Short mmCIF file of C-alpha atoms in Angstrom, two decimals:
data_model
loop_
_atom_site.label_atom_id
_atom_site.label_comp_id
_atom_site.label_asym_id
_atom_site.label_seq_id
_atom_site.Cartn_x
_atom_site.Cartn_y
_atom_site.Cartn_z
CA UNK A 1 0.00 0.00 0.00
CA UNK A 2 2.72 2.40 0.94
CA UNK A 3 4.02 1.86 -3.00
CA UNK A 4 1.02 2.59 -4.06
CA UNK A 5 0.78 5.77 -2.46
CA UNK A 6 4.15 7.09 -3.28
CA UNK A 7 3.16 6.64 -6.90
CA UNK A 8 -0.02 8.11 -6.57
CA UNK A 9 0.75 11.37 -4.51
CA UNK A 10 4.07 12.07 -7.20
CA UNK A 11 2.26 11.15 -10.20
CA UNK A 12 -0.37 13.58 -9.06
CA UNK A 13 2.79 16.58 -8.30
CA UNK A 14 4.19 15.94 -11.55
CA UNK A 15 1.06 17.09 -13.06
CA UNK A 16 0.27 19.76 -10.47
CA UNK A 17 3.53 21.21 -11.33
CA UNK A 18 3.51 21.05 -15.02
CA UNK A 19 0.08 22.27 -15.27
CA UNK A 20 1.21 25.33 -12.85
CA UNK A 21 4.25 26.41 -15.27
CA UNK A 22 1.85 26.09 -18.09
CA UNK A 23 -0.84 28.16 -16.87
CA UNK A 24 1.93 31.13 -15.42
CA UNK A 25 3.22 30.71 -18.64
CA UNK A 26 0.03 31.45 -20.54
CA UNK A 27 -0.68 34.85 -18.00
CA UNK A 28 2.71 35.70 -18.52
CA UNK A 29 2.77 35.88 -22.25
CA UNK A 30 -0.21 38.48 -21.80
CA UNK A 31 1.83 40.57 -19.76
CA UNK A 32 5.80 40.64 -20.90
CA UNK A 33 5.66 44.04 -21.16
CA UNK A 34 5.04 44.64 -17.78
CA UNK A 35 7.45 42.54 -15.71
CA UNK A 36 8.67 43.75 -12.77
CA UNK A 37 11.62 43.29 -10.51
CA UNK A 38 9.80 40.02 -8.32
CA UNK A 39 9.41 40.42 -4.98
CA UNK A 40 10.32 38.80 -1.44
CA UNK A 41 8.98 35.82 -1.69
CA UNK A 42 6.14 36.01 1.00
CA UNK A 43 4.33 38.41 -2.09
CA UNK A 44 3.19 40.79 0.60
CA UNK A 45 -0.10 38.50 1.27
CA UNK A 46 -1.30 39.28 -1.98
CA UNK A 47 -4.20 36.26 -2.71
CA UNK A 48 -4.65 35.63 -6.14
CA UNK A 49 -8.48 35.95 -7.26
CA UNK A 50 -10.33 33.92 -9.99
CA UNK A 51 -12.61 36.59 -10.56
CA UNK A 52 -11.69 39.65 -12.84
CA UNK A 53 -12.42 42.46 -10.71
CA UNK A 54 -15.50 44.21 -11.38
CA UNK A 55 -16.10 48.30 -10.92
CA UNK A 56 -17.57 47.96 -7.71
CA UNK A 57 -2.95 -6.85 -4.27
CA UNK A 58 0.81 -5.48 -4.16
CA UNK A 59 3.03 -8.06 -5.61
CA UNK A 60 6.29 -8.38 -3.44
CA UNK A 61 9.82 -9.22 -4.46
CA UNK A 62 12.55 -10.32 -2.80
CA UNK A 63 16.29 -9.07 -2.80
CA UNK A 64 18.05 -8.07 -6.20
CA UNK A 65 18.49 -11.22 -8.73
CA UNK A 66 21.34 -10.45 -10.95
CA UNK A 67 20.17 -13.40 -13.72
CA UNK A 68 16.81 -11.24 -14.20
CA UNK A 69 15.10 -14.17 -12.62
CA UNK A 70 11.61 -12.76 -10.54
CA UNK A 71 10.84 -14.00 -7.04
CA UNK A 72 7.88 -13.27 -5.94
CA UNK A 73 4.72 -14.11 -3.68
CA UNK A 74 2.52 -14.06 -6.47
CA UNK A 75 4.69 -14.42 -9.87
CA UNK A 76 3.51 -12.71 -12.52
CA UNK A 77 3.44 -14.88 -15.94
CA UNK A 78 5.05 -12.22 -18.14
CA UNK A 79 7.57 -12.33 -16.59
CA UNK A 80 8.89 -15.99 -16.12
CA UNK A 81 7.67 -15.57 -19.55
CA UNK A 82 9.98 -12.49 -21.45
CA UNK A 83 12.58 -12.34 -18.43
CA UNK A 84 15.03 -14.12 -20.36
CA UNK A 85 14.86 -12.72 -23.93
CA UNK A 86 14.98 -9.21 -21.79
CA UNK A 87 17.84 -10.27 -20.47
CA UNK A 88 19.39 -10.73 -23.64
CA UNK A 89 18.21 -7.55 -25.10
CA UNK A 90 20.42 -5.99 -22.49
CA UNK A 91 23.37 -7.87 -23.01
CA UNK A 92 22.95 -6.79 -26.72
CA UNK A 93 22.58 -3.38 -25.59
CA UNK A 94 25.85 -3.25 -23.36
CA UNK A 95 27.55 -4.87 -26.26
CA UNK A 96 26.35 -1.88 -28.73
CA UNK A 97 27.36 0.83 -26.16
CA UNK A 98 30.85 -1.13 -25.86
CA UNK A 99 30.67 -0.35 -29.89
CA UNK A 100 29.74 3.27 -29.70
CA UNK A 101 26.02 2.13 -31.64
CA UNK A 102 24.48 4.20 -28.65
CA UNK A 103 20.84 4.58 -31.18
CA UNK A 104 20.68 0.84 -31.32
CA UNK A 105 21.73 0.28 -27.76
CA UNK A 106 18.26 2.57 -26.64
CA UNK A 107 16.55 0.75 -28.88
CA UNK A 108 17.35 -2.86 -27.50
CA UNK A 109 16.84 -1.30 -23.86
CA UNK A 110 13.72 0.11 -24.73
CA UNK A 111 12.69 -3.47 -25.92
CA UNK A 112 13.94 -4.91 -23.00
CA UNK A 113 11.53 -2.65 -21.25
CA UNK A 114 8.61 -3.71 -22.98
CA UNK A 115 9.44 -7.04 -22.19
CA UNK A 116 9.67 -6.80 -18.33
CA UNK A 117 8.40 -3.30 -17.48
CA UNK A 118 9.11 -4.37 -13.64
CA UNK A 119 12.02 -5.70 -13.42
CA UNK A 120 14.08 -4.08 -11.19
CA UNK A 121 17.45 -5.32 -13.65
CA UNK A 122 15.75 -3.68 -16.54
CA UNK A 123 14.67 -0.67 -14.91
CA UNK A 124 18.16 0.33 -13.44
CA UNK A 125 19.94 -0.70 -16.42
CA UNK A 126 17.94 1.81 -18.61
CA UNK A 127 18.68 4.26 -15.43
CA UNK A 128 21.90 3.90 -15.88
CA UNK A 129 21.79 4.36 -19.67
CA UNK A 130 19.93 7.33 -19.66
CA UNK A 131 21.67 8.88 -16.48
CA UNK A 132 25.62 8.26 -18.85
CA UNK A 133 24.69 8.67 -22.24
CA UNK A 134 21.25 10.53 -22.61
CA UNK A 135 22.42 12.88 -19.59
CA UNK A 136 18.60 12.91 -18.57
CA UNK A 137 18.97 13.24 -14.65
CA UNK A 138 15.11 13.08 -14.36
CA UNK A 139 14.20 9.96 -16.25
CA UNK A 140 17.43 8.08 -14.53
CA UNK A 141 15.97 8.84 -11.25
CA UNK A 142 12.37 7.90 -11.89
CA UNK A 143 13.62 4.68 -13.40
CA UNK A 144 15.91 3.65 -10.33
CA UNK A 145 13.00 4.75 -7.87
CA UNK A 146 10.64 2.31 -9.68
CA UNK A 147 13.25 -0.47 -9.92
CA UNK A 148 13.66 0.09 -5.53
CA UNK A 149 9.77 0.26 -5.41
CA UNK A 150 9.79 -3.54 -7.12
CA UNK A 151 13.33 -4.50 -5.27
CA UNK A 152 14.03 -2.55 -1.83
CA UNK A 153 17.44 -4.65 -1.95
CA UNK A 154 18.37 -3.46 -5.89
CA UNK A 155 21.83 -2.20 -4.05
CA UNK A 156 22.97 -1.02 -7.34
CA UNK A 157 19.55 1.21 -7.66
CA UNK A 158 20.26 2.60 -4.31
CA UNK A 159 23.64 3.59 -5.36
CA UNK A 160 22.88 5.20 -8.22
CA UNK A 161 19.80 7.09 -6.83
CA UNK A 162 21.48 8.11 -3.72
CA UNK A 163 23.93 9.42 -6.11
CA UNK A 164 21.75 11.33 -7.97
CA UNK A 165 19.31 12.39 -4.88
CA UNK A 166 21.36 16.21 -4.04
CA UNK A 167 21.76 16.73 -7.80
CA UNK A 168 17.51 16.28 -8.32
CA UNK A 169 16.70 18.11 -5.22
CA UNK A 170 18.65 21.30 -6.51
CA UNK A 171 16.79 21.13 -9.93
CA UNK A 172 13.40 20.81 -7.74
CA UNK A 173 14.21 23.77 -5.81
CA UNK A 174 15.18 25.67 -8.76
CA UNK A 175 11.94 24.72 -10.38
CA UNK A 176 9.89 26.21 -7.69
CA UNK A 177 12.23 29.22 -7.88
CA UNK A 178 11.04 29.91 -11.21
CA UNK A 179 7.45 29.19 -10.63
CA UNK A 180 7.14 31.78 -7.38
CA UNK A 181 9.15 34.63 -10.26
CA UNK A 182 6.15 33.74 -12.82
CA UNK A 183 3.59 34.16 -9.95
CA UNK A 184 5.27 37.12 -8.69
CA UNK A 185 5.20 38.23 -12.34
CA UNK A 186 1.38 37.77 -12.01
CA UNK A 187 1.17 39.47 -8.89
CA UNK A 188 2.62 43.10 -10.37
CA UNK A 189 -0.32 43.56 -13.00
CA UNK A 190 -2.96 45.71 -11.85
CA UNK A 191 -6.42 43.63 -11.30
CA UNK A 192 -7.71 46.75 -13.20
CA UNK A 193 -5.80 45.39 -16.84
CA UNK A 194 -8.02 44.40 -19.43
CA UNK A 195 -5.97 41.83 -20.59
CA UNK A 196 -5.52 40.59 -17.40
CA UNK A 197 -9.85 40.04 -16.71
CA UNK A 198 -9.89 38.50 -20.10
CA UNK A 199 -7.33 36.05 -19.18
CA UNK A 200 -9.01 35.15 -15.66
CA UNK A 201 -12.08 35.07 -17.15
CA UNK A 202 -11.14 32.57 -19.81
CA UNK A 203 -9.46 30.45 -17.29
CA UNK A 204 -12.67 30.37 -15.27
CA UNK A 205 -14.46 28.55 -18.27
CA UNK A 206 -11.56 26.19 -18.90
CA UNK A 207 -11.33 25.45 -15.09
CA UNK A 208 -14.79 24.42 -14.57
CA UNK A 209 -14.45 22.20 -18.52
CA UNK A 210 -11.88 20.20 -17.86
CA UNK A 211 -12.27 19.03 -14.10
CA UNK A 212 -15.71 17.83 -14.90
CA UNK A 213 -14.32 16.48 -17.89
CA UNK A 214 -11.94 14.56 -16.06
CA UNK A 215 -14.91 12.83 -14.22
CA UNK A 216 -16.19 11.77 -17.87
CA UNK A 217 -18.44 15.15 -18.36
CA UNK A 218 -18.87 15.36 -22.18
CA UNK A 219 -19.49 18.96 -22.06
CA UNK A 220 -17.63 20.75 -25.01
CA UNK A 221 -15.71 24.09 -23.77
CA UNK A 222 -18.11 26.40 -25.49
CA UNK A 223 -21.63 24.66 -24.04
CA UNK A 224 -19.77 24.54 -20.05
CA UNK A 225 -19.57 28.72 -20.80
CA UNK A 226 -22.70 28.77 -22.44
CA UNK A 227 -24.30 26.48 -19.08
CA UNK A 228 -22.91 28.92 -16.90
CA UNK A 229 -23.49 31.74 -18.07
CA UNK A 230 -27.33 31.65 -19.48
CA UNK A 231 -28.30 28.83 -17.43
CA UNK A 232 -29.80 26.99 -19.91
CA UNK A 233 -30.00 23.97 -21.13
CA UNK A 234 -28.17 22.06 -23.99
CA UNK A 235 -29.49 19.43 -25.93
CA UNK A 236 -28.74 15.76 -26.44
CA UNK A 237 -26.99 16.04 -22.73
CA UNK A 238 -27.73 14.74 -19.55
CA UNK A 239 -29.16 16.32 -16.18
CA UNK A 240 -26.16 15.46 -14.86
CA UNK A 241 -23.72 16.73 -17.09
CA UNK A 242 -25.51 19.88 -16.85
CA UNK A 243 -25.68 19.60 -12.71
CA UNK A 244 -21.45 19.22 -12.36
CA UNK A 245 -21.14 22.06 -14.78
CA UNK A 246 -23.13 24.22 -11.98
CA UNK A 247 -22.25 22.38 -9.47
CA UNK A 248 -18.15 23.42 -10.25
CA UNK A 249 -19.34 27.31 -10.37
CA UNK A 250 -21.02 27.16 -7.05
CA UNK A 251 -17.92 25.69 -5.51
CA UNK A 252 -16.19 28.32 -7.23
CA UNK A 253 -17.64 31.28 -6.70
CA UNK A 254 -17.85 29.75 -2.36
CA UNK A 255 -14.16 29.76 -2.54
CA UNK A 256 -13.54 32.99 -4.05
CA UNK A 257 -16.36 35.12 -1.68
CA UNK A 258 -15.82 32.96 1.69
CA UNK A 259 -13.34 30.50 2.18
CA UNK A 260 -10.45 32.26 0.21
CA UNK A 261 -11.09 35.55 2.65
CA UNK A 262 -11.32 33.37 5.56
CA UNK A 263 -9.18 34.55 8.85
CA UNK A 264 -8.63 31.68 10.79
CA UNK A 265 -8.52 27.60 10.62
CA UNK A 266 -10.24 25.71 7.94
CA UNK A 267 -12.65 23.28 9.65
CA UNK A 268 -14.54 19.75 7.98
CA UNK A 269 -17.48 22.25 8.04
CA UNK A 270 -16.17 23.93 5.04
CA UNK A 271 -14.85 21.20 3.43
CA UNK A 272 -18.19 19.86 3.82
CA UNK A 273 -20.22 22.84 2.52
CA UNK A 274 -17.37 22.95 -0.62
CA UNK A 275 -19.00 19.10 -1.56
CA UNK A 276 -22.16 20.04 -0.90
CA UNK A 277 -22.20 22.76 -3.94
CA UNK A 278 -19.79 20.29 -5.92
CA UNK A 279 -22.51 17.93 -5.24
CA UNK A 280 -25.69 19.33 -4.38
CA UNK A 281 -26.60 19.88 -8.06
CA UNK A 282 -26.21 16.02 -8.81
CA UNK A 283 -27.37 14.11 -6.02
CA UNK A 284 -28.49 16.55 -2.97
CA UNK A 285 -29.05 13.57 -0.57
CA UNK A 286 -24.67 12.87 -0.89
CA UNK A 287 -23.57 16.07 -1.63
CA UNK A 288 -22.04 17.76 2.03
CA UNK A 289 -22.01 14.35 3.83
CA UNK A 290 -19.52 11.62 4.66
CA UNK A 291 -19.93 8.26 2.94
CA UNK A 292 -21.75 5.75 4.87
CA UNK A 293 -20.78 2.56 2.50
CA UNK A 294 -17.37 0.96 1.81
CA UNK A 295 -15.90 1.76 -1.65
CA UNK A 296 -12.67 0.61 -3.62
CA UNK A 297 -10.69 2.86 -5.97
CA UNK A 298 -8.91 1.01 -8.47
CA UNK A 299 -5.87 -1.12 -6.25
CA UNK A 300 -7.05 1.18 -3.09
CA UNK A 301 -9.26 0.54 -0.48
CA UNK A 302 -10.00 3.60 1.37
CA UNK A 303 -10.88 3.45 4.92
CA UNK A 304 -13.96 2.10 6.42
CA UNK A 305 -16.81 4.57 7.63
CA UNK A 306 -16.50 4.47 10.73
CA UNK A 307 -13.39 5.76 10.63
CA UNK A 308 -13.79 8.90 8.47
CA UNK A 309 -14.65 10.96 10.97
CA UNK A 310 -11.46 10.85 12.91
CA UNK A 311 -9.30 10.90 10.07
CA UNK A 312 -10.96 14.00 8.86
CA UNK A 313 -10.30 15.22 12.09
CA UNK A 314 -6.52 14.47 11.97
CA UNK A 315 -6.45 15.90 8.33
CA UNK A 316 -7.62 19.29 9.07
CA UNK A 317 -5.16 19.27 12.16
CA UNK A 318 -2.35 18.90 10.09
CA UNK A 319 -3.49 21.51 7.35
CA UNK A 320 -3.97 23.87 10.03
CA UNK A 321 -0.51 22.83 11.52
CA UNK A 322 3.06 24.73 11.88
CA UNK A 323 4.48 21.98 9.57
CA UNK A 324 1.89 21.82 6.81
CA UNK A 325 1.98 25.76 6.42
CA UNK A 326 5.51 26.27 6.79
CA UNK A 327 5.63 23.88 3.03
CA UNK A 328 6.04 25.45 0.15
CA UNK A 329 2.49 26.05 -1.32
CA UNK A 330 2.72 24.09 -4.20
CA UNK A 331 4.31 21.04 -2.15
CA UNK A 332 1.30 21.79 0.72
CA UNK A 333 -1.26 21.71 -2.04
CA UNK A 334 0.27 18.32 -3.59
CA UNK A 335 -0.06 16.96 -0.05
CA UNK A 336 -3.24 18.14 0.78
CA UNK A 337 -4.81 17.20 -2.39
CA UNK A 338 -3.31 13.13 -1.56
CA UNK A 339 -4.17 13.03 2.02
CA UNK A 340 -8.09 14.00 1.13
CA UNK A 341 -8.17 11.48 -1.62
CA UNK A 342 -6.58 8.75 0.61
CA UNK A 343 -9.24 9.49 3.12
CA UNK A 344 -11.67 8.98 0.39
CA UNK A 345 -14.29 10.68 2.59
CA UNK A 346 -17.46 11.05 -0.33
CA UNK A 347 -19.41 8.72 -2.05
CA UNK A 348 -18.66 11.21 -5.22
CA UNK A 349 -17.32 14.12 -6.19
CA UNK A 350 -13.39 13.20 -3.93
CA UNK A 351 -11.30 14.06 -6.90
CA UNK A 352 -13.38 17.53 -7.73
CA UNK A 353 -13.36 18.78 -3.87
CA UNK A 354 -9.89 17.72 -3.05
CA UNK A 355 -8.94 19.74 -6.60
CA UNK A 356 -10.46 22.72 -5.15
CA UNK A 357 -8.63 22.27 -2.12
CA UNK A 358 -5.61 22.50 -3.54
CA UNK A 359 -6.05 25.21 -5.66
CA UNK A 360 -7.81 27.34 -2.78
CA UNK A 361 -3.83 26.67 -1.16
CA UNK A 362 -2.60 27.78 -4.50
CA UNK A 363 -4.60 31.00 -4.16
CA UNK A 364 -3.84 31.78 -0.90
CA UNK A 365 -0.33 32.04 -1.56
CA UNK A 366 -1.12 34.13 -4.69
CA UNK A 367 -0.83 31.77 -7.00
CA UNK A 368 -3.93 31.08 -10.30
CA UNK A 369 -5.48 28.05 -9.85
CA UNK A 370 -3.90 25.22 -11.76
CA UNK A 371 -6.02 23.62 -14.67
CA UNK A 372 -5.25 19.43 -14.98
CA UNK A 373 -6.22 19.01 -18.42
CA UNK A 374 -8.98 16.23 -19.40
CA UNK A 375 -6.81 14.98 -21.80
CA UNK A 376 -4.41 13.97 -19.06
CA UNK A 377 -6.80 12.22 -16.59
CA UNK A 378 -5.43 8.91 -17.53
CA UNK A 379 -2.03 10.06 -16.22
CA UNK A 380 -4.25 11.29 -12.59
CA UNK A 381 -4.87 9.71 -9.71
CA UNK A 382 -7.06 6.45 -10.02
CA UNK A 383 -7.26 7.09 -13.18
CA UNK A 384 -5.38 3.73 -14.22
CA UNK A 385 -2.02 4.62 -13.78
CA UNK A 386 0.03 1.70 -12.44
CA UNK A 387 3.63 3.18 -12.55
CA UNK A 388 5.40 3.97 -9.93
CA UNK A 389 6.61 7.62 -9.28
CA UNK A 390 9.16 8.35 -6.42
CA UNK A 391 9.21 10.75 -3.20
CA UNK A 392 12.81 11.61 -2.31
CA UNK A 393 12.40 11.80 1.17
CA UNK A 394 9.66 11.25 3.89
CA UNK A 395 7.83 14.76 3.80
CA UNK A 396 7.77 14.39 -0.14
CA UNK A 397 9.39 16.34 -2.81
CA UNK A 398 6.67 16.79 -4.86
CA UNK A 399 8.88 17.87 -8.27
CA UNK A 400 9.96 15.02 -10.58
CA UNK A 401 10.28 16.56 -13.92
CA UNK A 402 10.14 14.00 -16.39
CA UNK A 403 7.68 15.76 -17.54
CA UNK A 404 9.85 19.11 -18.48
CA UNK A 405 10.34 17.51 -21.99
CA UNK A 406 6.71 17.41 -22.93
CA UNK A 407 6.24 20.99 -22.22
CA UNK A 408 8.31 22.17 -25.11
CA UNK A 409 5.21 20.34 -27.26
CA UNK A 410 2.42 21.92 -25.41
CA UNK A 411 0.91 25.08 -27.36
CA UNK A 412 0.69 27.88 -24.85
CA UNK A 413 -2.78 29.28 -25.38
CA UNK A 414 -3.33 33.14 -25.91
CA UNK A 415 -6.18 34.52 -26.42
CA UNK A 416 -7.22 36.40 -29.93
CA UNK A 417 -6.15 40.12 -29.74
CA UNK A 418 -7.59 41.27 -32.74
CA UNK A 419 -9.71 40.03 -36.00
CA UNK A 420 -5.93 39.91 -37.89
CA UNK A 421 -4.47 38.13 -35.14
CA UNK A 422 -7.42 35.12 -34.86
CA UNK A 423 -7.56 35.25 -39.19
CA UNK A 424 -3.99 34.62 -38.95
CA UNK A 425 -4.32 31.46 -36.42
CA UNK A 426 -7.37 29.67 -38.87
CA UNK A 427 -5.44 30.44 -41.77
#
């Protein structure tokens, strides 16, 4: 179980973080012109608003085999199946890196991989390969995390991600360091710019789109703004679909007039009013109440009922906590968002409240809410992701940026300036 989590909660801060440096990105192009010197990092309390202003069954393995042999409680057939002709694949491979064929060397490894995904022996092999020749510091360490996950013993996985462990932290902390500059960046526009209300306001729509479309909502982007803002009804779609479209803008709009303005603790009162309106449209005898049934996420089990309660209890103590607040907010947000989903506490609607949590963190510390793309949900927690992602220490580091590559393929959206400008993008 404890694997399981450690995937989970860093699969779900890899895409926290990537979506954050996407979506500064985006407000930043908007505003190049008027970057400022940034300032101390505490950003003089300044919260950051949604809202334009207006006027007024864990398989376990035993110690490292070095003949790619698998012992386990509960062998899986692939790989008594494939271990061997992996194991060749990387004796190829070696033998083509002895040769200087490093293109045909990935290519055997990759194979390999294919072959025997978990194997420890494949998985730090390809470490080392892409750690020495690739000089990709990221992948390395995801792949030797994932080979200790399988194989706590894999001494030669321990080495080389102990090796590696100062090296990743520094890139973490300098990732961070550029996100709080882009916030900060953020923070020196005047809420009065008209670019700047634009830009909130289209984020608004694409907010509310793609979490309920990472729930399966089959609401396009221009019928969730058209729900919202005339109310009415669109055709061929369900009551439902309609209900978690207004169900997302009530939770909204109670985070950015009450809870985001709140002086004091946070208590399971408000987490429970912020399911009721993420709820209340769809199924008003759930919405703003515990579960009272056992349920099963994917490979999870989340507690029983009758323990909920007290969990809940221990939860908010820690967010209110010395520790928890002292995080960095984007690292406090990641673990905020995986403790609520642990806890499991809803019959429906976990993933969408304990989304909004997070962001109301983000906001508090002036940051724009982050926007997980729909497209992505496969890649989101119990969504169907069975790879495992690694913590670097027991309070989590919450930035492995394997993803960094990918971003260099994303299109930042901007929004049309002028008739030429939008012309220019159909054409």
């Amino acid at each position: 179980m404890r694997e399981h989590s450690a995937r989970a909660v860093l699969l779900f801060t890899l895409i926290l973080n990537v979506a954050m440096f996407v979506l500064l990105s985006f407000i930043d192009k908007f505003f190049s012109g008027l970057i400022q010197q940034p300032k101390a990092p505490a950003k003089n309390g300044k919260i950051f608003s949604i809202f334009p202003e207006e006027p007024s069954s864990t398989i376990t393995y035993e110690e490292e085999t070095s003949d790619l042999t698998i012992v386990a409680e509960h062998p899986n057939p692939l790989y008594t199946s494939y271990s061997l002709e992996a194991a060749g694949c990387i004796g190829a491979a070696l033998d083509m890196l002895a040769r200087g064929k490093i293109d045909k060397a990935e290519k055997l490894l990759e194979h390999a991989m294919s072959l025997a995904p978990d194997h420890p022996d494949v998985l730090n092999r390809y470490g080392e390969f892409m750690e020495s020749t690739r000089k990709d510091i990221i992948s390395a360490d995801q792949l030797y995390f994932r080979a200790l996950i399988i194989s706590p013993g894999h001494s030669a996985a321990k080495g080389n991600r102990g090796r590696l462990a100062a090296l990743v932290e520094e890139i973490d902390l300098g990732t961070l360091h550029r996100l709080d500059k882009k916030r900060d960046t953020v923070a020196s526009i005047p809420e009065s710019n008209t670019a700047l209300r634009k830009a909130k306001r289209e984020a608004y729509f694409q907010h509310i789109y793609h979490t309920v479309g990472i729930e399966g909502n089959s609401m396009s982007l221009s019928q969730t703004r058209s729900i919202v803002e005339t109310r009415m009804a669109i055709g061929g779609k369900s009551i439902a679909e309609h209900n978690e479209v207004l169900g997302l803008d009530a939770a909204l709009k109670y985070i950015n007039t009450t809870l985001i303005n709140r002086i004091g603790q946070l208590t399971i009162e408000d987490v429970l009013e912020l399911h009721r309106r993420v709820l209340g449209f769809v199924d008003p005898t759930e919405g703003g109440y515990f579960r009272r049934t056992q349920v099963f996420v994917g490979d999870h089990i989340p507690p029983p009922p009758s323990n909920i309660l007290p969990l809940m209890q221990k939860f908010l103590k820690w967010l209110n906590s010395w520790d928890a607040l002292s995080l960095h907010p984007i690292r406090y947000a990641a673990l905020a968002h995986y403790k609520l989903v642990h806890i499991h506490p809803f019959s429906d609607g976990n993933g969408r409240t304990s989304r909004l949590l997070m962001n109301m963190i983000l906001m508090w510390s002036g940051y724009p809410p982050v926007i997980i793309l729909k497209q992505d949900r496969i890649r989101w927690i119990g969504r169907g992701e069975h790879v495992a992602w690694s913590p670097r220490s027991p309070d989590l580091t919450p930035l492995d940026f394997f993803l960094w590559g990918v971003l260099k393929d994303k299109v930042y959206l901007t929004l049309p300036g002028s008739r030429e400008y939008l012309k220019n993008k159909i054409v």
